[in-house]
Amino acid sequence: MAEVLLEARSPLAALLQSGRAGRADGPAGVRLRERRPIGSAALLLRSGGRERLAAALRADFGLELPVTPRRSARASLSLVWSGPRQWLAFEDRSEACPGRSFVAGLARAVGDAATVIELSGARALFDIEGPETETVLSRIVPVDLDSSVFGNDAVALTLAGHVGVALWRRGSAAAFTLACSRSFAASLAEALIEAALCVGCEVLDPV
Amino acid sequence: MNAPERRALPRWSEPSSAATEAAAQEQSQPSRLAAGGLIDRSRPLSFRFDGVTLRGYAGDTLASALLANGVTLVGRSFKYHRPRGVLSAGVEEPNALVELRSGARREPNTRATTIELFDGLVARSQNRFPSLRFDLGAVAGLFSPLLAAGFYYKTFMWPASFWERVYEPLIRRAAGLGRASNDPDPDRYERSHLFCDVLVIGAGPAGLMAALSAARSGARVVLLEEDRALGGRLLAETEQVGGLPAWAWAEQVGAELAAMPRVRVLTRTSAFALLDHGVVAALERVSDHLPEPPPFEPRQRFWTIVARSVVLATGAIERSVVFPGNDRPGVMLAGAVRSYLNRYAVLPGRSAVILAAADEALRTAQALERAGASVAAAIVPSAERSNPLAQALGRLGVRVVAGGAVVATSGWHRLRSVRLRDETGRAFSVEADLLAMGGGWNPSVQLACHLGHKPRWDDQAAAFVPATLPPRVHAAGAVRGAATTHAALAQGREAGLAAAERAGFSGALPELPAAEDAPRSVPPLFRMARGRGKAFVDFQHDVTDSDIALAYREGFRASEHVKRYTTHGMATDQGKSAGVAGLVLLAQLSGRSIAATGTTTARPPWTPVTIGAIAGPHRGKSFRPARLTPTHAWAEAHGAAFAEIGLWYRAQWYRRPGESGWRDSVDREVLTVRRAVGIADVSTLGKIEVVGPDAARLLDLVYANTMSTLRPGRIRYGLMLREDGFVLDDGTVARLAEDRFFLTTTTANAARVMQHLEFCHEVLRPELDVSLLSVTDAWAQLSVAGPKARALLTAVIDPGQALDDRALPHMGFAEARVGGVSARLYRLSFSGERAYEIGVPADHGEALMEKLVALGAPLGAAAYGTEAIAVLRIEKGHPAGAELNGQTTARDLGLDGLIAADKDCVGKALANRPALIDPERPCLVGLRPADGRTQLRAGAHLLRLGAKAQSQNDEGWITSACFSPTLGHPIALALLARGRERHGERVRVYDALRGGDTEAIVCPPVFYDPEGKQTRG
């Protein structure tokens, strides 16, 4: 396997330097970090392929296909509903072997039930969590994020400030991930930090 | 805190004074009552007004502190510059408008009655020169007959030229009250969203009960209160609720609400607009009461609140009365007098005349007497002569004049006496420094009217009350016309529960605390006799009753017309205290009932909202997001100047040391591409993947030319038309596989084309099995162009992919690897030289740029930007945004040959409309200056030689122009009527906007390598 000599660089490397921003006293109200999946792809449903797609995902990856705005996750793989007949698939850095080609595996598994298009680096992802997460997000996101209506693994396609995002709650915690198109990454990072200044924002290393 | 005691005359040799400081405070605040009020006497504050240092306490407003210091003159009126004092104790204040703070934070026209006093506050009166006491502007009062309503429609007519040069600038300078700061605002502003089941607007007795009701049912409740403390009118009166002083009961309810996790109480927050779908806009004055916002806190916050149900408990505002001389400092609303006495422990005057209904008059008289003032006389409506309340007034020692009227007041800087007339017509004067007037109460229905629901006049309440309410909105308390505290509490708790039930929660009504429920008088609508002096209807705009009469005489009947003609109700107070008085006058003049006269439309905002709060964080560069290409950081580090193209930041050129102007850089970059090799970031062009068995069929529909015949591994130029036959966009289509296409679009149209494709699929051809995905951000796309392009490409691409012209011919596609990363290679040219585009996953784009520049150095490679791209494509005559402006057809651009004859496509039918195939239509030509050197400019118009420069002689215009370093002279592309027949002809190039008038020679729209030999290599 050829060595990768052409470096990959995140658009957020310079902007999201680890450290504390905003209010300095007391624990930070939120913690912010970039999320860098080792693989991401778009899954586009083909005509009549819904049942076969759901079956393939269940069999090969143990993942349920979300049919409403939800996220389903298992081990290092997650599937996020991102529109009618569309999903985003992510493989996180973890026990996964670095050499595995996630996209190829996915394409093999789904066959002609869906089209798989590689999207590595096309989206910038932000993880935000902490006691003041909902306060901070409510400054830029016009969606009700209260756990009574936006529960575990709920997904919303909405705006954060002026940037289009897919946003989901990770599990049951006050922990969210926002995904935007790569070219908007700097603007979204600035909007998130600006919204978090008054509660104190701890920027952590990418995960 | 104790109720205000009977105040002794100020004696600051009192032995019981606690400290010298306290004595000094009392001495310096001659009108402050010795005890009582909801102020915090343990926190004295110092502030400045018009340069004089004064004292107050925490809990004061600027107005209450000024009155405590005996300052009764606070401003000069708008038109006549009459001395004015504090009228009210709330947001309805029309007179006490001051300039607050200094420097960049200076803000004009703030209401002294709502400014919370803080230590070090600096305020100045407005609209006076040279000083408040002596204002030259008062001379305007002498010209008042000439300055009546609408005077500017009848004056300043002659000479006509003077309007723009003299009159308008003078009027503009005289208009307005205060001065805004021109410096950038140093504060942060925030916007935020809030979601709830029940939103209660107003925390007076009705609102507090509504919030309690709803909260106890388990609903998510938000309670908004404009004031800094909860309680509303309860804070201004001395009644009891639930056995406690009213303010203490309010505090207790507030504490209960604050302890509930699903309840949010926002004080200092005004709901200023009721919008569709249960959305309410509100403004929170987070730091207005502090000298400076704390670090990282905003100055103000704009809340967008989405509620399932809304309870309006916005209360009522007292009406002023129209009588001669009703605007002097010392004339105040009766309810405001009680606010100052009870809440702020301030004595607004020592000898008062009261003009109100009997119950209002009695309460006010009692409060004044308790504070040590005397009430010289009280005018009550004639009908209340035998009312026991009127008799109680008499027993207080007040001279009761039932059915009387005020005919004049006197006193210039301060009220000195009031001339009264009793029912028999006998007139007499009374010495007074305070006139407390109460014309009844106006329910604050404005929010309920924002969605178009007009209120109705209720004769019994003598007020406009809500008629119909928008869906999911309830009203409770004084806003509905409720006259007593008991009624407000009862309506509030019912409305709160009803609102919670509508949101899906159920509960029980909370216990109703005991509260006053005394029968109320019908509020009077005083018809004051004409007397000496101006009788003001709208204080802030200096509108008098004769102005209303003038409007009527001039034929205006509708309340909306009278409002606009006289400007009554159009100031910052929006007629809150005076609106109904004007309507009553109009009704009287026109002989109609008030119900028939109607009221004007209430529109947002309820109170003024700063632009800063609406902008929130979206200021300066953050006004909109920025889209950055994968090589942005590299470009910044290498001298790029950026252009904003839509949201994108694109490098226009890369300045090298020693280059002084942009032409130096651009000319160099163009020549580098023509002679060696250039590298450009073209990642911003839209990229779309079209995948599926029916992909080719969809593309044949959207493109004018045929894509289904494109072989895998090949690229074709694609022209897209709009349904109406005009060109939508152009780009390239690469067939990656039988069922997979990769489209490019222009940068500006990327989103539009994607929408168009989705529309064509979802609506026109839903049966097609095809998927679409925008992948603009997935790929970093770099163009490598020039005679040495293949040499550079060979150096960069990993071995394994042949790059000779057979393996990768012009308009061919191949996959390859660069540094181990999979890449896509496209051979296509926009510049007219041998050129390739390399696409790599976006994260690798910057490293690829570095690699290309490094490996290209020995070949003389250089990066080139959008300006050079433009020059290169103009030299080749390729249409771009300026030619594809939505008004041109394929035929205009010479591309009609691309429209396939044997298939249908979007736009084909309408492209053949007679107007679109008219031979007179301007079509694409090239131009070169007749003298070989005069610059041609895009936007200049083309005329026949000798034709007069008039629009009927217009024959076309220049779309794109530049200096061509390749050819050494200026060139241009233009649209010219029948241009194809006119090659070689001289035309006049007329640029009225920039003063250009020259001649050019028409030529074919391609200046360099017309046979295209360079691209094919």
XYZ file of C-alpha atoms in Angstrom, chain B residues 98-670:
573
model
C -32.208 62.712 27.483
C -28.890 61.971 25.926
C -27.207 59.274 27.954
C -23.518 58.358 28.303
C -20.746 59.765 26.176
C -18.293 58.867 23.461
C -19.019 55.749 21.473
C -21.826 54.714 23.823
C -23.693 58.015 23.590
C -27.375 57.383 22.933
C -30.028 60.014 22.270
C -33.720 60.073 23.136
C -33.606 57.710 26.108
C -36.530 57.996 28.482
C -35.384 59.206 31.874
C -38.332 57.341 33.405
C -36.993 53.940 32.412
C -33.242 54.484 32.813
C -32.102 52.691 35.955
C -29.759 54.945 37.865
C -26.172 53.732 38.269
C -23.173 55.336 39.901
C -21.409 57.709 37.555
C -24.294 57.996 35.121
C -23.941 61.026 32.839
C -26.977 62.493 31.115
C -27.705 65.653 29.168
C -30.921 67.322 28.106
C -31.556 67.653 24.384
C -32.852 70.009 21.754
C -31.771 73.245 23.386
C -29.154 75.873 22.689
C -27.313 77.235 24.516
C -28.811 75.767 27.681
C -31.911 74.130 29.059
C -32.993 77.149 31.046
C -32.283 79.613 28.262
C -32.983 78.121 24.861
C -32.874 80.301 21.752
C -35.088 77.770 20.029
C -38.028 78.990 22.081
C -38.367 81.788 19.571
C -40.004 79.165 17.380
C -42.969 79.427 19.701
C -43.551 82.952 18.402
C -43.960 81.599 14.888
C -46.322 78.855 15.946
C -49.147 79.927 13.643
C -46.754 79.331 10.744
C -45.580 76.018 12.143
C -48.929 74.298 12.495
C -49.455 70.722 11.364
C -48.397 70.090 7.804
C -46.756 73.463 7.418
C -44.036 72.018 5.240
C -46.626 71.096 2.607
C -47.542 74.767 2.222
C -44.295 76.629 2.748
C -40.737 76.510 1.438
C -42.042 76.491 -2.137
C -40.123 79.355 -3.605
C -37.675 79.573 -5.140
C -37.803 75.942 -6.220
C -34.024 75.586 -6.280
C -33.798 76.596 -2.630
C -35.504 73.410 -1.473
C -32.551 71.142 -2.076
C -29.824 73.622 -1.228
C -31.253 75.643 1.654
C -34.574 74.591 3.114
C -34.110 70.873 3.281
C -30.676 70.991 4.966
C -32.017 73.553 7.480
C -35.102 71.525 8.291
C -33.012 68.388 8.534
C -30.726 70.013 11.047
C -33.660 71.309 13.079
C -35.388 67.964 13.051
C -34.642 65.264 15.526
C -34.050 65.636 19.189
C -30.746 64.056 20.130
C -27.400 63.248 18.574
C -26.305 59.696 17.929
C -22.682 58.747 18.194
C -20.845 58.141 14.933
C -18.270 55.877 16.523
C -18.439 52.085 16.223
C -20.403 50.532 19.041
C -17.958 48.938 21.499
C -20.522 46.603 23.028
C -21.547 43.074 22.069
C -25.128 42.230 21.317
C -26.638 38.806 21.306
C -29.526 37.024 19.723
C -31.023 33.925 21.233
C -33.961 31.564 20.948
C -36.306 30.371 23.642
C -39.002 27.708 23.384
C -41.831 27.225 25.840
C -45.367 26.011 26.273
C -46.756 29.191 27.832
C -45.342 32.682 27.425
C -46.686 35.270 29.847
C -46.030 38.869 28.876
C -46.155 41.183 31.883
C -45.580 40.397 35.570
C -48.242 42.528 37.198
C -50.990 40.860 39.236
C -52.565 39.206 36.184
C -49.279 38.022 34.724
C -47.956 36.645 38.013
C -51.099 34.593 38.560
C -51.041 33.385 34.963
C -47.425 32.289 35.285
C -48.184 30.535 38.567
C -51.192 28.743 37.084
C -49.314 27.554 34.061
C -46.138 26.647 35.917
C -47.921 24.496 38.482
C -49.414 22.448 35.651
C -45.891 21.389 34.647
C -45.710 23.415 31.468
C -42.503 25.147 30.341
C -43.254 28.759 31.212
C -41.467 31.969 30.312
C -42.465 35.181 32.120
C -41.349 38.513 30.660
C -41.290 41.764 32.598
C -40.221 45.120 31.218
C -39.286 46.517 34.644
C -36.352 45.339 36.737
C -38.718 44.009 39.406
C -41.918 41.971 39.235
C -45.232 43.466 40.252
C -46.255 45.985 37.605
C -48.734 48.521 38.980
C -48.531 46.848 42.423
C -45.154 48.495 42.932
C -46.705 51.944 42.632
C -49.686 51.561 44.969
C -49.967 50.971 48.709
C -52.548 48.231 48.636
C -52.324 44.759 50.093
C -52.494 41.417 48.294
C -52.901 38.164 50.183
C -52.371 40.007 53.446
C -48.951 41.294 52.400
C -47.898 44.649 50.992
C -48.462 44.228 47.262
C -44.801 44.497 46.346
C -43.925 41.820 48.918
C -46.553 39.467 47.520
C -45.083 39.978 44.062
C -41.637 39.156 45.406
C -42.947 36.009 47.021
C -44.532 34.777 43.794
C -41.340 35.641 41.963
C -39.350 33.504 44.368
C -41.678 30.560 43.883
C -41.406 30.851 40.116
C -37.621 31.212 40.228
C -37.371 27.937 42.149
C -39.276 25.947 39.526
C -36.926 24.269 37.020
C -39.271 24.536 34.031
C -39.886 28.277 34.533
C -37.775 31.097 33.176
C -38.315 34.654 34.404
C -36.738 37.426 32.327
C -36.814 40.893 33.848
C -35.758 44.055 32.029
C -37.211 42.326 28.974
C -39.841 43.922 26.695
C -41.853 41.853 24.280
C -41.947 44.197 21.328
C -43.567 42.213 18.527
C -46.135 39.483 18.183
C -45.349 37.591 14.993
C -46.915 34.691 13.155
C -46.989 31.120 14.407
C -46.689 31.963 18.069
C -43.368 33.749 17.709
C -42.720 36.723 19.978
C -39.734 39.039 19.650
C -38.390 40.442 22.912
C -35.526 42.679 23.921
C -33.598 42.072 27.148
C -31.653 45.046 28.459
C -28.889 42.926 29.948
C -26.405 45.653 30.864
C -28.194 48.962 30.268
C -28.298 49.531 34.038
C -24.520 49.214 34.397
C -21.793 51.662 33.414
C -20.327 48.982 31.163
C -21.310 45.436 30.317
C -19.287 42.928 32.355
C -16.609 41.092 30.348
C -18.152 38.858 27.680
C -21.686 39.887 28.589
C -23.748 41.576 25.918
C -25.290 45.018 26.267
C -28.659 43.767 25.068
C -30.129 40.480 23.915
C -32.787 39.958 21.251
C -34.924 36.931 22.082
C -36.930 35.038 19.511
C -39.465 33.190 21.639
C -41.602 30.392 20.235
C -44.565 29.601 22.453
C -47.482 27.226 22.144
C -49.699 29.725 23.969
C -49.283 33.350 24.921
C -50.893 35.242 27.795
C -50.974 39.009 27.331
C -50.926 40.658 30.751
C -49.471 43.916 29.572
C -51.579 46.182 31.770
C -52.751 49.701 30.970
C -51.267 53.160 30.606
C -52.886 56.309 31.929
C -54.229 58.930 29.548
C -53.267 62.583 29.620
C -55.937 65.284 29.412
C -56.151 68.052 26.833
C -56.412 71.536 28.371
C -54.594 74.803 27.812
C -51.097 74.771 29.218
C -51.088 71.037 29.926
C -47.433 70.611 29.009
C -45.685 72.667 31.687
C -43.090 71.033 33.942
C -45.109 69.968 36.958
C -48.076 68.598 35.004
C -47.918 64.833 35.469
C -50.088 61.770 35.150
C -51.848 61.016 38.415
C -50.720 57.408 38.476
C -47.141 58.561 37.940
C -47.460 60.919 40.910
C -48.366 57.914 43.047
C -45.457 55.921 41.577
C -43.010 58.609 42.585
C -44.517 58.923 46.055
C -44.912 55.231 46.842
C -42.186 53.487 44.911
C -39.427 56.064 44.819
C -40.190 58.107 47.970
C -40.092 61.308 45.957
C -42.376 64.310 46.361
C -43.112 65.632 42.849
C -44.682 68.840 44.213
C -45.782 70.506 47.413
C -49.071 72.041 46.383
C -51.153 70.062 43.944
C -54.247 70.328 41.802
C -55.806 67.025 40.731
C -57.839 66.475 37.564
C -59.217 62.925 37.489
C -62.142 60.637 38.203
C -63.116 60.541 41.848
C -61.446 57.234 42.748
C -58.192 58.159 41.045
C -58.316 61.646 42.571
C -58.902 60.271 46.050
C -56.020 57.819 45.896
C -53.702 60.503 44.613
C -54.799 63.030 47.216
C -54.318 60.514 50.016
C -50.828 59.670 48.830
C -49.903 63.340 48.584
C -51.267 64.173 52.010
C -49.389 61.251 53.559
C -46.196 62.642 52.121
C -46.776 66.093 53.511
C -48.002 67.868 50.371
C -51.230 69.795 50.208
C -53.953 69.399 47.606
C -55.407 72.787 46.723
C -58.231 71.562 44.497
C -59.542 68.502 42.711
C -61.640 68.556 39.548
C -63.841 65.496 39.136
C -66.450 64.797 36.459
C -69.789 66.440 36.961
C -71.508 63.082 37.326
C -69.461 62.238 40.396
C -70.579 65.206 42.460
C -72.477 62.973 44.907
C -70.068 60.073 44.718
C -68.967 59.109 48.258
C -65.386 59.144 46.987
C -65.750 62.793 46.035
C -67.113 63.478 49.495
C -64.137 61.677 51.039
C -61.938 64.037 49.070
C -63.733 66.953 50.628
C -63.174 65.527 54.082
C -59.429 65.518 53.402
C -59.643 69.255 53.088
C -59.544 69.326 49.337
C -61.679 71.831 47.425
C -63.714 69.566 45.120
C -64.838 71.163 41.847
C -67.257 68.756 40.195
C -67.774 69.445 36.509
C -64.979 72.008 36.485
C -62.321 72.683 33.893
C -58.785 74.023 33.631
C -58.655 77.127 31.477
C -54.993 78.017 31.805
C -51.762 77.293 33.625
C -48.846 79.591 34.285
C -45.167 79.206 34.968
C -42.420 78.923 32.389
C -39.710 76.691 33.838
C -42.062 75.222 36.368
C -45.798 75.226 37.003
C -46.787 78.096 39.327
C -50.522 78.378 39.217
C -53.602 76.829 37.680
C -56.664 78.763 36.588
C -59.836 76.780 37.111
C -63.414 77.331 36.174
C -66.275 75.663 38.006
C -69.538 74.421 36.544
C -71.215 77.787 36.870
C -68.462 79.374 34.853
C -66.796 81.174 37.711
C -63.049 81.247 37.305
C -60.440 81.343 40.018
C -56.710 80.736 40.297
C -54.927 78.364 42.583
C -51.235 78.343 43.390
C -49.801 74.942 42.562
C -46.507 73.405 41.525
C -48.033 70.059 40.595
C -51.040 69.179 38.456
C -51.907 65.486 38.560
C -54.104 64.592 35.594
C -55.774 61.277 34.925
C -57.877 60.871 31.814
C -58.582 57.195 32.335
C -56.538 54.124 31.456
C -55.640 52.740 28.012
C -55.197 48.963 27.922
C -51.845 48.217 26.284
C -53.369 46.200 23.469
C -50.690 46.956 20.915
C -49.135 43.488 20.914
C -52.532 41.913 20.313
C -52.927 44.158 17.247
C -49.633 43.350 15.538
C -51.253 40.562 13.572
C -54.025 42.806 12.306
C -56.647 42.377 15.015
C -58.152 45.802 15.675
C -59.387 46.574 19.189
C -62.942 47.758 19.874
C -64.131 50.707 21.895
C -65.901 49.669 25.083
C -68.174 52.433 26.374
C -68.371 51.002 29.844
C -64.631 50.829 30.283
C -64.246 53.973 28.146
C -61.243 52.356 26.499
C -60.133 50.301 23.516
C -60.057 46.671 24.568
C -59.055 43.577 22.590
C -61.888 42.477 20.298
C -60.571 39.324 18.669
C -57.248 37.826 19.596
C -54.821 35.948 17.382
C -54.958 32.159 17.736
C -53.353 30.783 20.923
C -53.245 34.242 22.541
C -55.118 34.966 25.785
C -55.523 38.309 27.546
C -55.891 38.962 31.275
C -56.053 41.934 33.604
C -56.033 45.655 32.865
C -55.271 44.953 29.205
C -58.713 43.445 28.965
C -60.258 46.393 30.799
C -60.188 44.810 34.270
C -60.429 47.714 36.707
C -59.460 46.197 40.049
C -56.581 44.139 41.380
C -58.937 41.350 42.335
C -60.253 41.143 38.763
C -56.712 41.104 37.390
C -55.689 38.253 39.698
C -58.771 36.229 38.817
C -58.447 36.719 35.079
C -54.751 35.986 35.270
C -55.037 32.629 36.926
C -57.760 31.526 34.494
C -55.834 32.660 31.447
C -52.685 30.925 32.656
C -54.461 27.629 33.084
C -56.304 27.953 29.777
C -53.005 28.638 28.044
C -51.400 25.609 29.680
C -54.334 23.433 28.703
C -54.075 24.589 25.113
C -50.457 23.465 25.204
C -51.500 20.054 26.457
C -51.061 20.385 30.226
C -53.704 20.197 32.900
C -53.805 21.458 36.431
C -55.852 23.230 39.054
C -56.443 26.925 39.568
C -54.199 28.305 42.323
C -55.787 29.987 45.326
C -56.901 33.565 44.738
C -55.237 35.933 47.238
C -57.349 38.681 48.787
C -57.031 42.008 47.024
C -58.830 45.289 46.654
C -61.959 45.185 44.608
C -63.518 48.591 45.106
C -66.043 49.793 42.526
C -64.480 52.074 39.984
C -65.607 55.327 38.516
C -66.130 55.579 34.808
C -62.996 57.250 33.551
C -63.795 60.743 32.363
C -63.237 62.019 28.883
C -62.854 65.620 29.783
C -63.985 68.143 27.235
C -61.937 71.091 28.245
C -63.159 74.516 27.221
C -60.998 76.604 24.968
C -58.837 78.852 27.020
C -55.590 80.731 26.883
C -52.545 78.907 25.634
C -51.812 75.798 23.677
C -53.576 72.609 24.623
C -51.298 69.735 23.706
C -52.503 66.416 22.408
C -49.161 64.809 21.489
C -46.402 66.166 23.701
C -43.424 64.762 21.902
C -44.367 66.129 18.491
C -45.926 69.342 19.817
C -49.333 68.556 18.291
C -52.098 70.751 19.748
C -55.870 70.454 19.622
C -55.955 73.195 16.990
C -53.727 71.021 14.800
C -56.319 68.257 14.965
C -59.001 70.820 14.149
C -56.892 72.099 11.246
C -56.564 68.594 9.841
C -60.319 68.203 10.066
C -60.900 71.530 8.291
C -58.553 70.459 5.512
C -60.699 67.444 4.859
C -59.000 64.613 6.750
C -61.468 62.289 8.413
C -59.866 58.913 8.901
C -57.827 58.523 12.060
C -54.902 57.193 10.009
C -54.900 60.326 7.842
C -55.174 62.701 10.773
C -52.319 60.868 12.459
C -50.021 61.242 9.499
C -51.002 64.804 8.675
C -50.481 66.074 12.206
C -47.804 63.517 13.213
C -49.859 62.849 16.311
C -48.875 59.482 17.742
C -45.842 59.131 15.509
C -43.073 59.925 17.983
C -41.043 57.434 19.986
C -43.880 57.072 22.495
C -46.257 56.174 19.654
C -49.206 57.844 21.336
C -49.192 55.612 24.386
C -50.536 58.317 26.701
C -52.083 60.700 24.218
C -53.413 58.609 21.369
C -56.985 58.327 22.559
C -57.215 62.058 23.324
C -56.603 62.805 19.669
C -59.218 60.291 18.592
C -61.745 61.794 21.010
C -61.164 65.235 19.500
C -61.570 63.867 15.997
C -64.747 62.074 17.027
C -66.140 65.273 18.512
C -65.262 67.304 15.425
C -66.751 64.818 13.017
C -69.803 64.104 15.134
C -69.079 60.399 15.265
C -68.804 58.039 18.190
C -65.350 56.954 19.218
C -66.172 53.428 18.140
C -66.972 54.710 14.666
C -63.812 56.807 14.505
C -61.696 53.803 15.305
C -58.062 53.711 16.184
C -54.854 53.599 14.170
C -52.996 50.370 13.418
C -50.444 49.336 15.986
C -47.241 47.940 14.528
C -44.048 46.573 16.022
C -41.958 47.558 17.893
C -43.758 48.270 21.148
C -40.825 50.388 22.313
C -37.768 51.416 20.290
C -35.294 48.624 19.595
C -31.634 49.282 18.874
C -30.301 48.147 15.513
C -27.379 46.592 17.365
C -29.678 44.141 19.094
C -31.281 43.143 15.808
C -27.867 42.600 14.246
C -26.663 40.612 17.221
C -23.330 38.972 16.414
C -23.765 39.543 12.674
C -21.735 42.729 12.421
C -18.820 43.745 10.270
C -17.277 40.724 8.638
C -19.630 38.457 10.555
C -22.550 39.964 8.670
C -22.494 36.820 6.578
C -20.418 33.652 6.636
C -17.233 33.428 4.633
C -16.501 30.431 2.437
C -12.807 29.664 2.218
C -11.138 27.468 -0.370
C -8.772 24.645 0.614
C -5.750 26.797 -0.374
C -6.893 29.932 1.449
C -4.180 29.878 4.095
C -1.518 29.226 1.482
C -2.823 32.090 -0.649
C -2.814 34.466 2.307
C 0.792 33.592 2.999
C 1.737 34.214 -0.623
C 0.504 37.726 -1.216
C -3.021 37.041 -2.383
C -5.552 39.884 -2.586
C -9.009 38.438 -2.080
C -12.264 39.222 -3.835
C -15.625 38.428 -2.289
C -17.600 36.503 -4.872
C -20.865 35.722 -3.209
C -19.784 34.163 0.070
C -16.469 32.918 -1.307
C -13.101 34.526 -0.819
C -11.062 33.985 -3.983
C -7.520 35.090 -4.687
C -7.595 37.758 -7.377
C -3.840 37.809 -7.864
C -0.692 36.941 -5.927
C 1.476 39.985 -5.370
C 5.203 39.360 -5.481
C 7.761 41.603 -3.767
C 8.525 44.548 -6.019
C 5.142 44.628 -7.689
C 3.428 47.935 -7.001
C 0.059 47.705 -8.741
C -2.366 44.907 -9.461
C -1.619 45.138 -13.181
C 1.981 44.145 -12.505
C 0.841 40.938 -10.879
C -1.983 40.120 -13.271
C 0.022 40.785 -16.449
C 2.822 38.598 -15.123
C 0.427 35.779 -14.242
C -1.234 35.867 -17.686
